[in-house]
Amino acid sequence: MKSYREYCAVAQALDVVGERWTMLIVRELLIQGPCRYTDLRNGLPGIATNLLAERLREMEKAGLIRREDAPPPVATTLFHLTDRGAELRPVVDALGRWGGPLVTRPIGDDEFRSHWLAMPLELHLSDHAPDRAPITIEIRAGDHPMLVETVDGKVRARPGRAEHPDAVLTGTGSQVLGLLLGHLDLAEAKRRGLQFEGDSEVLDRVRPRITETV
Amino acid sequence: MKSYREYCAVAQALDVVGERWTMLIVRELLIQGPCRYTDLRNGLPGIATNLLAERLREMEKAGLIRREDAPPPVATTLFHLTDRGAELRPVVDALGRWGGPLVTRPIGDDEFRSHWLAMPLELHLSDHAPDRAPITIEIRAGDHPMLVETVDGKVRARPGRAEHPDAVLTGTGSQVLGLLLGHLDLAEAKRRGLQFEGDSEVLDRVRPRITETV
DNA sequence: CAGCATCCGCTTTGATACTG
DNA sequence: CAGTATCAAAGCGGATGCTG
């Protein structure tokens, strides 16, 4: 991208991360950790493969990412965020908070990847009863199951299945988000097609308290 | 800009504010308040006039700004941020923090407008002696003079001159920023060409304490 | 002057095909 | 798996002109 050539921190930040796709590549690496090229392409539906390659080169030169050859048996290149790249988290978080109200509507024909849930869930949920036994919620939406776990007063989300989850949510991304972020109560979410099994009390334990305008 | 078509708050935020110039228009309106078309164009050196007009239309449709006919004697159109638009401040702040380290180098041939100083100064400075009499620093850098004032434990910057400022800084944008953000001590800043008049103790009163990595 | 619209050359993007 | 090559279409920057 052409530089703005302004002596202003905001403009110079945008010179580095303002180009199309760049912040979304950062998002992918923040959520998923080190990724293969193919993982990135799957997490960025619609990106042209030449553009992904080009952005990765630019981001490496800008010091945002580092490319590392994984040792066997993986034996492939992994793209890592550098420390400087990881410092973009506040920017991604701020964008995610601001964009929150835009994803309260149903999902339409937008693309969806289940790992994208990790960001809003970790941003808006927390464990209101950190002294009780930790809980696990399994989410089945999108391309692969996700686990939501309480740890240390916070909520962590990661891909995976649980042996004995306290609850299982099955539905679309917007149904799951609507229920967990508190826009929909359980009855309404079910009416819209969400399946819920398990202990409904876990919801009140993690959902945002003062209905933040999410 | 073409939509990413992803069901993700970050991507949908970028669908609205990710296009070239948009965040910088928000920056201008956050710093300057309601602006005329001409004010915006002056604060965005390098923007093509057709692009500014197009962005303003898009931003109005997206609910970020509102256009209002100022009453006489001004009698011109003023572009305001809506509440929703003003909620982008955390995004701009996060970008400004991340970009901070990029503007520690000298100014080179980048464009500079003195009102851009307001953002880093209000972001990084604060009044460490809020119980003492408020102070005023006048800054002469760039296109017009700025005032830095302590109020309520915080620091406010705005265009203007002071009758009896506690200090006057004259130099380039990078010299002024270097001194006030604490990368340069007074001696070093002077050696680089900054002129300082007044009480040098005001510096320690407002400069960041634990030299944050700005 | 303030607030645009038009035109034109150039760059960036997106879609697809192909390769070590 | 991890890219490169190609090409049409869209977006951008600069210059200029128009209207109240």
GROMACS .gro file of N, CA, C and O (backbone and C1' of nucleotides) in nm, chain C residues 1-13:
model
   91
  429DC       P    1  -0.931   3.132  -0.278
  429DC     O5'    2  -0.993   3.046  -0.159
  429DC     C5'    3  -1.063   3.115  -0.052
  429DC     C4'    4  -1.206   3.068  -0.038
  429DC     C3'    5  -1.223   2.916  -0.020
  429DC     O3'    6  -1.283   2.888   0.106
  429DC     C1'    7  -1.383   3.004  -0.176
  430DA       P    8  -1.260   2.736   0.162
  430DA     O5'    9  -1.404   2.678   0.193
  430DA     C5'   10  -1.521   2.757   0.192
  430DA     C4'   11  -1.639   2.668   0.158
  430DA     C3'   12  -1.617   2.519   0.187
  430DA     O3'   13  -1.740   2.462   0.227
  430DA     C1'   14  -1.650   2.551  -0.045
  431DG       P   15  -1.747   2.305   0.269
  431DG     O5'   16  -1.788   2.232   0.132
  431DG     C5'   17  -1.922   2.244   0.085
  431DG     C4'   18  -1.936   2.168  -0.043
  431DG     C3'   19  -1.894   2.019  -0.034
  431DG     O3'   20  -1.994   1.941  -0.096
  431DG     C1'   21  -1.793   2.119  -0.216
  432DC       P   22  -2.001   1.780  -0.059
  432DC     O5'   23  -1.867   1.714  -0.116
  432DC     C5'   24  -1.871   1.631  -0.234
  432DC     C4'   25  -1.902   1.712  -0.359
  432DC     C3'   26  -1.891   1.631  -0.485
  432DC     O3'   27  -2.017   1.579  -0.522
  432DC     C1'   28  -1.791   1.848  -0.510
  433DA       P   29  -2.021   1.446  -0.609
  433DA     O5'   30  -1.978   1.490  -0.757
  433DA     C5'   31  -2.062   1.574  -0.834
  433DA     C4'   32  -2.014   1.575  -0.979
  433DA     C3'   33  -1.987   1.436  -1.039
  433DA     O3'   34  -2.022   1.436  -1.177
  433DA     C1'   35  -1.785   1.560  -1.033
  434DT       P   36  -2.015   1.298  -1.263
  434DT     O5'   37  -1.924   1.335  -1.389
  434DT     C5'   38  -1.850   1.458  -1.387
  434DT     C4'   39  -1.740   1.456  -1.491
  434DT     C3'   40  -1.709   1.320  -1.556
  434DT     O3'   41  -1.667   1.343  -1.690
  434DT     C1'   42  -1.519   1.396  -1.438
  435DC       P   43  -1.658   1.219  -1.797
  435DC     O5'   44  -1.501   1.208  -1.822
  435DC     C5'   45  -1.428   1.326  -1.858
  435DC     C4'   46  -1.279   1.302  -1.844
  435DC     C3'   47  -1.230   1.166  -1.897
  435DC     O3'   48  -1.118   1.188  -1.981
  435DC     C1'   49  -1.149   1.205  -1.679
  436DC       P   50  -1.069   1.071  -2.080
  436DC     O5'   51  -0.922   1.040  -2.027
  436DC     C5'   52  -0.838   1.145  -1.978
  436DC     C4'   53  -0.722   1.085  -1.902
  436DC     C3'   54  -0.682   0.945  -1.949
  436DC     O3'   55  -0.540   0.939  -1.956
  436DC     C1'   56  -0.723   0.942  -1.718
  437DG       P   57  -0.471   0.823  -2.047
  437DG     O5'   58  -0.350   0.775  -1.956
  437DG     C5'   59  -0.261   0.871  -1.896
  437DG     C4'   60  -0.202   0.812  -1.770
  437DG     C3'   61  -0.138   0.673  -1.788
  437DG     O3'   62  -0.015   0.671  -1.718
  437DG     C1'   63  -0.306   0.663  -1.621
  438DC       P   64   0.077   0.543  -1.725
  438DC     O5'   65   0.059   0.482  -1.580
  438DC     C5'   66   0.077   0.566  -1.465
  438DC     C4'   67   0.029   0.494  -1.342
  438DC     C3'   68   0.087   0.353  -1.326
  438DC     O3'   69   0.166   0.349  -1.209
  438DC     C1'   70  -0.149   0.358  -1.285
  439DT       P   71   0.237   0.206  -1.168
  439DT     O5'   72   0.142   0.149  -1.055
  439DT     C5'   73   0.100   0.237  -0.950
  439DT     C4'   74   0.000   0.165  -0.862
  439DT     C3'   75   0.046   0.027  -0.811
  439DT     O3'   76   0.023   0.023  -0.672
  439DT     C1'   77  -0.168   0.012  -0.912
  440DT       P   78   0.061  -0.105  -0.580
  440DT     O5'   79  -0.080  -0.174  -0.555
  440DT     C5'   80  -0.188  -0.092  -0.513
  440DT     C4'   81  -0.314  -0.177  -0.504
  440DT     C3'   82  -0.293  -0.315  -0.442
  440DT     O3'   83  -0.390  -0.330  -0.340
  440DT     C1'   84  -0.407  -0.333  -0.648
  441DT       P   85  -0.407  -0.466  -0.258
  441DT     O5'   86  -0.525  -0.540  -0.336
  441DT     C5'   87  -0.650  -0.474  -0.352
  441DT     C4'   88  -0.743  -0.560  -0.435
  441DT     C3'   89  -0.761  -0.704  -0.386
  441DT     O3'   90  -0.898  -0.721  -0.353
  441DT     C1'   91  -0.725  -0.695  -0.621
   0.00000   0.00000   0.00000
